[in-house]
């Protein structure tokens, strides 16, 4: 935003978030170990407890390949026991297991799943024109006025649950530094509660005096539907969409007057017949 206005051509979206990562983890675990396709809540807790962002993806992947069962990456997660109301937990070295405990072994899944935030082409999203998070941030800043780009490179905020992965900030900083101009300083700010930060910002925005100028009431939407939103937020389209020429609308039903075949009227037919008769008589 610049001076309270959204620069729509610089707004970019990355279709990789917490839900996609959880679903990807469910598929990996279900294929390799337990069938967890219906256990979204449990796998979301596994993701938040075990996953991290690797600083050297190829090195960690090779470490897991050489010794899959015993390496610094391997971590065991004790699945919850719903019969005794026991929550899931990471197994510690002094943790004593009982016969009913079920163990989920997390190996390269710990860092392969969060890697999608930086390399979405690992699951084929390059065909959907989806770049990683660092490239998306760099492209968004590049589309801003050149005299303001340095300010935006120095004011990058982390919001959302995925930013809580261990190593996320360090990995993002290292990749952004390689994409940023040499004369620009890259500064990344973290918040105390990234999951609720968007909610807190919305509450602050709702308390501002001009908040009603940016809203559509329930009565307006019930009366006009999405047209009320288009009238209120008339500048939401990007510049490329606005400059796209509109195709002429095809007519349905009756034809326009100028498209109809010109059929001579009765009066014109009579005049033509009279002229023909008079010419014949003269001959």
PDB file of C-alpha atoms in Angstrom:
ATOM      1  CA  UNK A   1       0.000   0.000   0.000  1.00  0.00           C
ATOM      2  CA  UNK A   2       1.207   3.507  -0.872  1.00  0.00           C
ATOM      3  CA  UNK A   3      -0.572   6.517   0.653  1.00  0.00           C
ATOM      4  CA  UNK A   4      -3.499   4.330   1.655  1.00  0.00           C
ATOM      5  CA  UNK A   5      -3.985   2.961  -1.883  1.00  0.00           C
ATOM      6  CA  UNK A   6      -3.325  -0.604  -2.955  1.00  0.00           C
ATOM      7  CA  UNK A   7      -0.886  -1.031  -5.847  1.00  0.00           C
ATOM      8  CA  UNK A   8      -2.766  -3.927  -7.425  1.00  0.00           C
ATOM      9  CA  UNK A   9      -0.214  -4.789 -10.092  1.00  0.00           C
ATOM     10  CA  UNK A  10       2.317  -5.458  -7.300  1.00  0.00           C
ATOM     11  CA  UNK A  11      -0.024  -7.715  -5.295  1.00  0.00           C
ATOM     12  CA  UNK A  12       1.064 -11.337  -5.704  1.00  0.00           C
ATOM     13  CA  UNK A  13      -0.368 -14.560  -4.330  1.00  0.00           C
ATOM     14  CA  UNK A  14       1.345 -17.844  -3.487  1.00  0.00           C
ATOM     15  CA  UNK A  15      -1.057 -20.784  -3.375  1.00  0.00           C
ATOM     16  CA  UNK A  16       1.018 -22.691  -0.803  1.00  0.00           C
ATOM     17  CA  UNK A  17      -0.036 -22.492   2.830  1.00  0.00           C
ATOM     18  CA  UNK A  18      -0.563 -24.490   5.982  1.00  0.00           C
ATOM     19  CA  UNK A  19      -3.472 -26.539   4.643  1.00  0.00           C
ATOM     20  CA  UNK A  20      -1.556 -27.646   1.557  1.00  0.00           C
ATOM     21  CA  UNK A  21       1.453 -28.611   3.699  1.00  0.00           C
ATOM     22  CA  UNK A  22      -0.757 -30.640   6.043  1.00  0.00           C
ATOM     23  CA  UNK A  23      -2.363 -32.471   3.111  1.00  0.00           C
ATOM     24  CA  UNK A  24       1.046 -33.180   1.602  1.00  0.00           C
ATOM     25  CA  UNK A  25       2.280 -34.584   4.913  1.00  0.00           C
ATOM     26  CA  UNK A  26      -0.820 -36.777   5.171  1.00  0.00           C
ATOM     27  CA  UNK A  27      -0.147 -38.273   1.757  1.00  0.00           C
ATOM     28  CA  UNK A  28       3.520 -38.948   2.482  1.00  0.00           C
ATOM     29  CA  UNK A  29       2.861 -40.580   5.835  1.00  0.00           C
ATOM     30  CA  UNK A  30      -0.073 -42.610   4.497  1.00  0.00           C
ATOM     31  CA  UNK A  31       2.078 -43.924   1.653  1.00  0.00           C
ATOM     32  CA  UNK A  32       5.096 -44.785   3.833  1.00  0.00           C
ATOM     33  CA  UNK A  33       3.655 -45.750   7.236  1.00  0.00           C
ATOM     34  CA  UNK A  34       0.193 -45.303   8.736  1.00  0.00           C
ATOM     35  CA  UNK A  35      -2.977 -44.435   6.855  1.00  0.00           C
ATOM     36  CA  UNK A  36      -3.604 -40.887   8.130  1.00  0.00           C
ATOM     37  CA  UNK A  37      -5.717 -39.470   5.298  1.00  0.00           C
ATOM     38  CA  UNK A  38      -8.678 -38.930   7.644  1.00  0.00           C
ATOM     39  CA  UNK A  39      -6.598 -37.604  10.568  1.00  0.00           C
ATOM     40  CA  UNK A  40      -6.176 -33.964   9.564  1.00  0.00           C
ATOM     41  CA  UNK A  41      -6.108 -32.642  13.127  1.00  0.00           C
ATOM     42  CA  UNK A  42      -3.435 -35.123  14.240  1.00  0.00           C
ATOM     43  CA  UNK A  43      -1.247 -34.527  11.185  1.00  0.00           C
ATOM     44  CA  UNK A  44      -1.519 -30.786  11.631  1.00  0.00           C
ATOM     45  CA  UNK A  45      -0.121 -31.213  15.148  1.00  0.00           C
ATOM     46  CA  UNK A  46       2.642 -33.457  13.781  1.00  0.00           C
ATOM     47  CA  UNK A  47       3.529 -30.777  11.249  1.00  0.00           C
ATOM     48  CA  UNK A  48       3.688 -28.038  13.867  1.00  0.00           C
ATOM     49  CA  UNK A  49       5.687 -30.187  16.297  1.00  0.00           C
ATOM     50  CA  UNK A  50       8.214 -31.887  14.018  1.00  0.00           C
ATOM     51  CA  UNK A  51       8.733 -29.927  10.811  1.00  0.00           C
ATOM     52  CA  UNK A  52      11.443 -27.337  10.226  1.00  0.00           C
ATOM     53  CA  UNK A  53      12.929 -25.391   7.307  1.00  0.00           C
ATOM     54  CA  UNK A  54      16.261 -26.770   6.160  1.00  0.00           C
ATOM     55  CA  UNK A  55      19.182 -24.395   5.598  1.00  0.00           C
ATOM     56  CA  UNK A  56      20.867 -26.914   3.277  1.00  0.00           C
ATOM     57  CA  UNK A  57      18.221 -29.101   1.661  1.00  0.00           C
ATOM     58  CA  UNK A  58      20.546 -31.324  -0.380  1.00  0.00           C
ATOM     59  CA  UNK A  59      22.808 -32.022   2.616  1.00  0.00           C
ATOM     60  CA  UNK A  60      19.907 -32.987   4.889  1.00  0.00           C
ATOM     61  CA  UNK A  61      18.390 -35.153   2.171  1.00  0.00           C
ATOM     62  CA  UNK A  62      21.678 -37.006   1.676  1.00  0.00           C
ATOM     63  CA  UNK A  63      22.000 -37.491   5.432  1.00  0.00           C
ATOM     64  CA  UNK A  64      18.609 -39.185   5.560  1.00  0.00           C
ATOM     65  CA  UNK A  65      19.408 -41.325   2.518  1.00  0.00           C
ATOM     66  CA  UNK A  66      22.693 -42.719   3.859  1.00  0.00           C
ATOM     67  CA  UNK A  67      21.249 -43.863   7.191  1.00  0.00           C
ATOM     68  CA  UNK A  68      17.429 -43.740   7.140  1.00  0.00           C
ATOM     69  CA  UNK A  69      16.886 -45.203  10.618  1.00  0.00           C
ATOM     70  CA  UNK A  70      19.562 -43.464  12.662  1.00  0.00           C
ATOM     71  CA  UNK A  71      20.526 -39.906  11.797  1.00  0.00           C
ATOM     72  CA  UNK A  72      20.219 -36.468  13.431  1.00  0.00           C
ATOM     73  CA  UNK A  73      17.021 -35.720  11.494  1.00  0.00           C
ATOM     74  CA  UNK A  74      14.937 -38.732  12.552  1.00  0.00           C
ATOM     75  CA  UNK A  75      12.304 -37.981  15.160  1.00  0.00           C
ATOM     76  CA  UNK A  76       9.633 -40.211  16.641  1.00  0.00           C
ATOM     77  CA  UNK A  77       6.130 -38.936  17.305  1.00  0.00           C
ATOM     78  CA  UNK A  78       3.856 -40.857  19.667  1.00  0.00           C
ATOM     79  CA  UNK A  79       0.351 -40.791  18.238  1.00  0.00           C
ATOM     80  CA  UNK A  80      -2.439 -39.773  20.623  1.00  0.00           C
ATOM     81  CA  UNK A  81      -4.388 -42.413  22.472  1.00  0.00           C
ATOM     82  CA  UNK A  82      -8.014 -41.351  22.321  1.00  0.00           C
ATOM     83  CA  UNK A  83      -9.169 -44.107  24.663  1.00  0.00           C
ATOM     84  CA  UNK A  84      -7.160 -42.686  27.573  1.00  0.00           C
ATOM     85  CA  UNK A  85      -7.258 -39.054  26.404  1.00  0.00           C
ATOM     86  CA  UNK A  86      -3.502 -38.843  25.861  1.00  0.00           C
ATOM     87  CA  UNK A  87      -2.238 -36.172  23.519  1.00  0.00           C
ATOM     88  CA  UNK A  88       0.332 -36.793  20.811  1.00  0.00           C
ATOM     89  CA  UNK A  89       3.928 -35.934  21.672  1.00  0.00           C
ATOM     90  CA  UNK A  90       7.491 -36.128  20.474  1.00  0.00           C
ATOM     91  CA  UNK A  91       9.237 -39.114  22.001  1.00  0.00           C
ATOM     92  CA  UNK A  92      12.083 -38.138  24.334  1.00  0.00           C
ATOM     93  CA  UNK A  93      15.161 -40.218  25.124  1.00  0.00           C
ATOM     94  CA  UNK A  94      13.860 -41.147  28.577  1.00  0.00           C
ATOM     95  CA  UNK A  95      10.285 -41.698  27.415  1.00  0.00           C
ATOM     96  CA  UNK A  96       8.931 -45.112  28.409  1.00  0.00           C
ATOM     97  CA  UNK A  97       6.485 -46.575  25.921  1.00  0.00           C
ATOM     98  CA  UNK A  98       3.631 -48.942  26.641  1.00  0.00           C
ATOM     99  CA  UNK A  99       2.378 -51.683  24.363  1.00  0.00           C
ATOM    100  CA  UNK A 100      -0.579 -49.641  23.122  1.00  0.00           C
ATOM    101  CA  UNK A 101       1.559 -46.712  21.936  1.00  0.00           C
ATOM    102  CA  UNK A 102       1.810 -46.198  18.182  1.00  0.00           C
ATOM    103  CA  UNK A 103       4.951 -44.548  16.818  1.00  0.00           C
ATOM    104  CA  UNK A 104       5.167 -42.357  13.738  1.00  0.00           C
ATOM    105  CA  UNK A 105       8.745 -42.048  12.463  1.00  0.00           C
ATOM    106  CA  UNK A 106       9.457 -38.651  10.907  1.00  0.00           C
ATOM    107  CA  UNK A 107      12.519 -38.708   8.676  1.00  0.00           C
ATOM    108  CA  UNK A 108      12.997 -36.439   5.637  1.00  0.00           C
ATOM    109  CA  UNK A 109       9.329 -35.487   5.865  1.00  0.00           C
ATOM    110  CA  UNK A 110      10.370 -33.036   8.570  1.00  0.00           C
ATOM    111  CA  UNK A 111      12.012 -30.670   6.095  1.00  0.00           C
ATOM    112  CA  UNK A 112      10.650 -31.841   2.710  1.00  0.00           C
ATOM    113  CA  UNK A 113       7.138 -30.613   3.481  1.00  0.00           C
ATOM    114  CA  UNK A 114       8.078 -27.014   4.503  1.00  0.00           C
ATOM    115  CA  UNK A 115      10.426 -26.897   1.493  1.00  0.00           C
ATOM    116  CA  UNK A 116       7.319 -26.439  -0.684  1.00  0.00           C
ATOM    117  CA  UNK A 117       7.124 -22.847   0.555  1.00  0.00           C
ATOM    118  CA  UNK A 118      10.409 -22.173  -1.235  1.00  0.00           C
ATOM    119  CA  UNK A 119      10.193 -24.744  -4.043  1.00  0.00           C
ATOM    120  CA  UNK A 120       6.537 -25.335  -5.019  1.00  0.00           C
ATOM    121  CA  UNK A 121       7.714 -26.926  -8.262  1.00  0.00           C
ATOM    122  CA  UNK A 122       8.562 -30.049  -6.215  1.00  0.00           C
ATOM    123  CA  UNK A 123       4.885 -31.008  -6.481  1.00  0.00           C
ATOM    124  CA  UNK A 124       4.389 -29.652 -10.006  1.00  0.00           C
ATOM    125  CA  UNK A 125       3.118 -26.144  -9.215  1.00  0.00           C
ATOM    126  CA  UNK A 126       5.529 -24.556 -11.700  1.00  0.00           C
ATOM    127  CA  UNK A 127       2.959 -25.341 -14.405  1.00  0.00           C
ATOM    128  CA  UNK A 128       0.567 -23.024 -12.550  1.00  0.00           C
ATOM    129  CA  UNK A 129       3.065 -20.134 -12.683  1.00  0.00           C
ATOM    130  CA  UNK A 130       3.848 -20.466  -8.975  1.00  0.00           C
ATOM    131  CA  UNK A 131       7.269 -19.308  -7.791  1.00  0.00           C
ATOM    132  CA  UNK A 132       8.679 -19.786  -4.324  1.00  0.00           C
ATOM    133  CA  UNK A 133       8.134 -17.316  -1.511  1.00  0.00           C
ATOM    134  CA  UNK A 134      11.461 -15.428  -1.946  1.00  0.00           C
ATOM    135  CA  UNK A 135      10.942 -14.997  -5.707  1.00  0.00           C
ATOM    136  CA  UNK A 136       7.350 -13.845  -5.167  1.00  0.00           C
ATOM    137  CA  UNK A 137       8.452 -11.203  -2.646  1.00  0.00           C
ATOM    138  CA  UNK A 138      11.212  -9.988  -4.963  1.00  0.00           C
ATOM    139  CA  UNK A 139       8.820  -9.733  -7.919  1.00  0.00           C
ATOM    140  CA  UNK A 140       6.273  -7.789  -5.871  1.00  0.00           C
ATOM    141  CA  UNK A 141       8.886  -5.239  -4.780  1.00  0.00           C
ATOM    142  CA  UNK A 142      10.277  -4.984  -8.319  1.00  0.00           C
ATOM    143  CA  UNK A 143       6.866  -3.813  -9.601  1.00  0.00           C
ATOM    144  CA  UNK A 144       6.838  -0.830  -7.210  1.00  0.00           C
ATOM    145  CA  UNK A 145       8.277   2.604  -8.057  1.00  0.00           C
ATOM    146  CA  UNK A 146      12.063   2.396  -8.151  1.00  0.00           C
ATOM    147  CA  UNK A 147      12.568   5.151  -5.568  1.00  0.00           C
ATOM    148  CA  UNK A 148      10.483   3.218  -3.002  1.00  0.00           C
ATOM    149  CA  UNK A 149      11.851  -0.285  -3.491  1.00  0.00           C
ATOM    150  CA  UNK A 150      14.661   0.137  -0.948  1.00  0.00           C
ATOM    151  CA  UNK A 151      12.133   1.053   1.747  1.00  0.00           C
ATOM    152  CA  UNK A 152      10.104  -2.093   1.093  1.00  0.00           C
ATOM    153  CA  UNK A 153      13.203  -4.314   1.113  1.00  0.00           C
ATOM    154  CA  UNK A 154      13.917  -2.974   4.614  1.00  0.00           C
ATOM    155  CA  UNK A 155      10.344  -3.577   5.889  1.00  0.00           C
ATOM    156  CA  UNK A 156       9.368  -7.228   5.382  1.00  0.00           C
ATOM    157  CA  UNK A 157       7.022  -8.659   8.002  1.00  0.00           C
ATOM    158  CA  UNK A 158       6.359 -12.317   8.817  1.00  0.00           C
ATOM    159  CA  UNK A 159       2.702 -13.143   9.492  1.00  0.00           C
ATOM    160  CA  UNK A 160       1.009 -16.539   9.505  1.00  0.00           C
ATOM    161  CA  UNK A 161       1.448 -19.917  11.158  1.00  0.00           C
ATOM    162  CA  UNK A 162       4.022 -21.207   8.643  1.00  0.00           C
ATOM    163  CA  UNK A 163       6.473 -18.500   9.741  1.00  0.00           C
ATOM    164  CA  UNK A 164       6.822 -20.331  13.078  1.00  0.00           C
ATOM    165  CA  UNK A 165       8.760 -23.199  11.491  1.00  0.00           C
ATOM    166  CA  UNK A 166      12.278 -23.311  12.990  1.00  0.00           C
ATOM    167  CA  UNK A 167      14.760 -21.905  10.492  1.00  0.00           C
ATOM    168  CA  UNK A 168      12.121 -20.118   8.393  1.00  0.00           C
ATOM    169  CA  UNK A 169      13.433 -16.596   8.940  1.00  0.00           C
ATOM    170  CA  UNK A 170      17.095 -17.526   8.385  1.00  0.00           C
ATOM    171  CA  UNK A 171      16.317 -19.368   5.129  1.00  0.00           C
ATOM    172  CA  UNK A 172      14.142 -16.532   3.828  1.00  0.00           C
ATOM    173  CA  UNK A 173      16.790 -13.960   4.685  1.00  0.00           C
ATOM    174  CA  UNK A 174      19.544 -15.877   2.879  1.00  0.00           C
ATOM    175  CA  UNK A 175      17.495 -16.259  -0.306  1.00  0.00           C
ATOM    176  CA  UNK A 176      16.161 -12.694  -0.306  1.00  0.00           C
ATOM    177  CA  UNK A 177      19.667 -11.338   0.139  1.00  0.00           C
ATOM    178  CA  UNK A 178      20.714 -13.033  -3.098  1.00  0.00           C
ATOM    179  CA  UNK A 179      17.709 -11.553  -4.950  1.00  0.00           C
ATOM    180  CA  UNK A 180      17.841  -8.015  -3.574  1.00  0.00           C
ATOM    181  CA  UNK A 181      19.946  -5.234  -5.162  1.00  0.00           C
ATOM    182  CA  UNK A 182      23.384  -4.853  -3.639  1.00  0.00           C
ATOM    183  CA  UNK A 183      22.649  -1.314  -2.424  1.00  0.00           C
ATOM    184  CA  UNK A 184      19.463  -2.331  -0.562  1.00  0.00           C
ATOM    185  CA  UNK A 185      19.338  -3.544   3.021  1.00  0.00           C
ATOM    186  CA  UNK A 186      17.061  -6.534   3.667  1.00  0.00           C
ATOM    187  CA  UNK A 187      15.322  -6.408   7.060  1.00  0.00           C
ATOM    188  CA  UNK A 188      12.764  -9.001   8.198  1.00  0.00           C
ATOM    189  CA  UNK A 189      10.532  -8.315  11.196  1.00  0.00           C
ATOM    190  CA  UNK A 190       8.918 -10.999  13.325  1.00  0.00           C
ATOM    191  CA  UNK A 191       5.872 -10.617  15.569  1.00  0.00           C
ATOM    192  CA  UNK A 192       5.149 -12.283  18.885  1.00  0.00           C
ATOM    193  CA  UNK A 193       1.999 -14.078  17.715  1.00  0.00           C
ATOM    194  CA  UNK A 194       2.118 -14.507  13.915  1.00  0.00           C
ATOM    195  CA  UNK A 195      -1.025 -16.653  13.857  1.00  0.00           C
ATOM    196  CA  UNK A 196      -3.275 -13.955  15.371  1.00  0.00           C
ATOM    197  CA  UNK A 197      -1.450 -10.911  14.013  1.00  0.00           C
ATOM    198  CA  UNK A 198      -3.796 -10.587  11.019  1.00  0.00           C
ATOM    199  CA  UNK A 199      -6.784 -10.677  13.383  1.00  0.00           C
ATOM    200  CA  UNK A 200      -5.261  -8.005  15.606  1.00  0.00           C
ATOM    201  CA  UNK A 201      -4.627  -5.793  12.582  1.00  0.00           C
ATOM    202  CA  UNK A 202      -8.230  -6.267  11.442  1.00  0.00           C
ATOM    203  CA  UNK A 203      -9.513  -5.280  14.894  1.00  0.00           C
ATOM    204  CA  UNK A 204      -7.393  -2.115  14.797  1.00  0.00           C
ATOM    205  CA  UNK A 205      -8.629  -1.318  11.293  1.00  0.00           C
ATOM    206  CA  UNK A 206     -12.258  -1.825  12.345  1.00  0.00           C
ATOM    207  CA  UNK A 207     -11.805   0.775  15.087  1.00  0.00           C
ATOM    208  CA  UNK A 208     -10.674   3.496  12.706  1.00  0.00           C
ATOM    209  CA  UNK A 209     -13.135   6.344  11.919  1.00  0.00           C
ATOM    210  CA  UNK A 210     -13.259   5.708   8.158  1.00  0.00           C
ATOM    211  CA  UNK A 211     -13.806   1.966   8.444  1.00  0.00           C
ATOM    212  CA  UNK A 212     -17.355   2.116   7.026  1.00  0.00           C
ATOM    213  CA  UNK A 213     -15.997   3.510   3.753  1.00  0.00           C
ATOM    214  CA  UNK A 214     -14.299   0.164   3.112  1.00  0.00           C
ATOM    215  CA  UNK A 215     -17.174  -2.166   3.929  1.00  0.00           C
ATOM    216  CA  UNK A 216     -20.312  -3.542   2.304  1.00  0.00           C
ATOM    217  CA  UNK A 217     -23.213  -3.993   4.717  1.00  0.00           C
ATOM    218  CA  UNK A 218     -25.315  -7.121   4.848  1.00  0.00           C
ATOM    219  CA  UNK A 219     -28.356  -5.174   3.627  1.00  0.00           C
ATOM    220  CA  UNK A 220     -26.437  -3.829   0.602  1.00  0.00           C
ATOM    221  CA  UNK A 221     -25.180  -7.286  -0.305  1.00  0.00           C
ATOM    222  CA  UNK A 222     -28.655  -8.803   0.114  1.00  0.00           C
ATOM    223  CA  UNK A 223     -30.080  -6.182  -2.242  1.00  0.00           C
ATOM    224  CA  UNK A 224     -27.397  -6.082  -4.959  1.00  0.00           C
ATOM    225  CA  UNK A 225     -25.220  -9.142  -4.410  1.00  0.00           C
ATOM    226  CA  UNK A 226     -21.654  -8.986  -5.711  1.00  0.00           C
ATOM    227  CA  UNK A 227     -22.471  -5.804  -7.647  1.00  0.00           C
ATOM    228  CA  UNK A 228     -22.394  -3.927  -4.339  1.00  0.00           C
ATOM    229  CA  UNK A 229     -18.818  -5.087  -3.781  1.00  0.00           C
ATOM    230  CA  UNK A 230     -17.789  -4.052  -7.292  1.00  0.00           C
ATOM    231  CA  UNK A 231     -19.245  -0.591  -6.824  1.00  0.00           C
ATOM    232  CA  UNK A 232     -17.529  -0.110  -3.483  1.00  0.00           C
ATOM    233  CA  UNK A 233     -14.167  -1.628  -4.479  1.00  0.00           C
ATOM    234  CA  UNK A 234     -14.058  -0.438  -8.058  1.00  0.00           C
ATOM    235  CA  UNK A 235     -10.249  -0.412  -8.236  1.00  0.00           C
ATOM    236  CA  UNK A 236      -9.628  -4.009  -7.227  1.00  0.00           C
ATOM    237  CA  UNK A 237      -8.562  -5.169 -10.713  1.00  0.00           C
ATOM    238  CA  UNK A 238      -4.925  -5.218 -11.745  1.00  0.00           C
ATOM    239  CA  UNK A 239      -3.577  -2.899 -14.391  1.00  0.00           C
ATOM    240  CA  UNK A 240      -3.213  -5.715 -16.927  1.00  0.00           C
ATOM    241  CA  UNK A 241      -6.877  -6.632 -16.508  1.00  0.00           C
ATOM    242  CA  UNK A 242      -8.024  -3.033 -16.847  1.00  0.00           C
ATOM    243  CA  UNK A 243      -6.037  -2.471 -20.037  1.00  0.00           C
ATOM    244  CA  UNK A 244      -7.339  -5.650 -21.687  1.00  0.00           C
ATOM    245  CA  UNK A 245      -9.676  -4.650 -24.538  1.00  0.00           C
ATOM    246  CA  UNK A 246     -13.233  -5.784 -24.238  1.00  0.00           C
ATOM    247  CA  UNK A 247     -14.736  -7.957 -26.930  1.00  0.00           C
ATOM    248  CA  UNK A 248     -18.022  -6.790 -28.427  1.00  0.00           C
ATOM    249  CA  UNK A 249     -20.957  -8.495 -26.827  1.00  0.00           C
ATOM    250  CA  UNK A 250     -22.842 -10.960 -28.970  1.00  0.00           C
ATOM    251  CA  UNK A 251     -26.484 -10.149 -29.500  1.00  0.00           C
ATOM    252  CA  UNK A 252     -29.093 -12.658 -28.485  1.00  0.00           C
ATOM    253  CA  UNK A 253     -32.716 -12.805 -29.524  1.00  0.00           C
ATOM    254  CA  UNK A 254     -33.807 -10.065 -31.923  1.00  0.00           C
ATOM    255  CA  UNK A 255     -31.264  -8.574 -34.281  1.00  0.00           C
ATOM    256  CA  UNK A 256     -30.329  -4.944 -34.218  1.00  0.00           C
ATOM    257  CA  UNK A 257     -32.025  -2.701 -36.742  1.00  0.00           C
ATOM    258  CA  UNK A 258     -28.836  -2.072 -38.735  1.00  0.00           C
ATOM    259  CA  UNK A 259     -28.039  -5.845 -38.881  1.00  0.00           C
ATOM    260  CA  UNK A 260     -31.343  -6.872 -40.429  1.00  0.00           C
ATOM    261  CA  UNK A 261     -31.504  -7.471 -44.180  1.00  0.00           C
ATOM    262  CA  UNK A 262     -33.035  -4.467 -45.915  1.00  0.00           C
ATOM    263  CA  UNK A 263     -36.388  -5.581 -47.403  1.00  0.00           C
ATOM    264  CA  UNK A 264     -38.007  -3.043 -49.695  1.00  0.00           C
ATOM    265  CA  UNK A 265     -41.277  -1.668 -48.448  1.00  0.00           C
ATOM    266  CA  UNK A 266     -44.577  -1.746 -50.309  1.00  0.00           C
ATOM    267  CA  UNK A 267     -44.295   1.899 -51.351  1.00  0.00           C
ATOM    268  CA  UNK A 268     -40.795   1.387 -52.780  1.00  0.00           C
ATOM    269  CA  UNK A 269     -41.978  -1.690 -54.738  1.00  0.00           C
ATOM    270  CA  UNK A 270     -44.840   0.333 -56.232  1.00  0.00           C
ATOM    271  CA  UNK A 271     -42.472   3.114 -57.297  1.00  0.00           C
ATOM    272  CA  UNK A 272     -40.120   0.619 -58.921  1.00  0.00           C
ATOM    273  CA  UNK A 273     -43.017  -0.976 -60.856  1.00  0.00           C
ATOM    274  CA  UNK A 274     -44.303   2.413 -62.013  1.00  0.00           C
ATOM    275  CA  UNK A 275     -40.890   3.497 -63.274  1.00  0.00           C
ATOM    276  CA  UNK A 276     -40.502   0.206 -65.145  1.00  0.00           C
ATOM    277  CA  UNK A 277     -43.940   0.611 -66.818  1.00  0.00           C
ATOM    278  CA  UNK A 278     -43.301   4.182 -67.883  1.00  0.00           C
ATOM    279  CA  UNK A 279     -39.969   3.294 -69.405  1.00  0.00           C
ATOM    280  CA  UNK A 280     -41.517   0.430 -71.371  1.00  0.00           C
ATOM    281  CA  UNK A 281     -44.226   2.656 -72.819  1.00  0.00           C
ATOM    282  CA  UNK A 282     -41.668   5.198 -74.034  1.00  0.00           C
ATOM    283  CA  UNK A 283     -39.852   2.499 -75.945  1.00  0.00           C
TER     284      UNK A 283
END
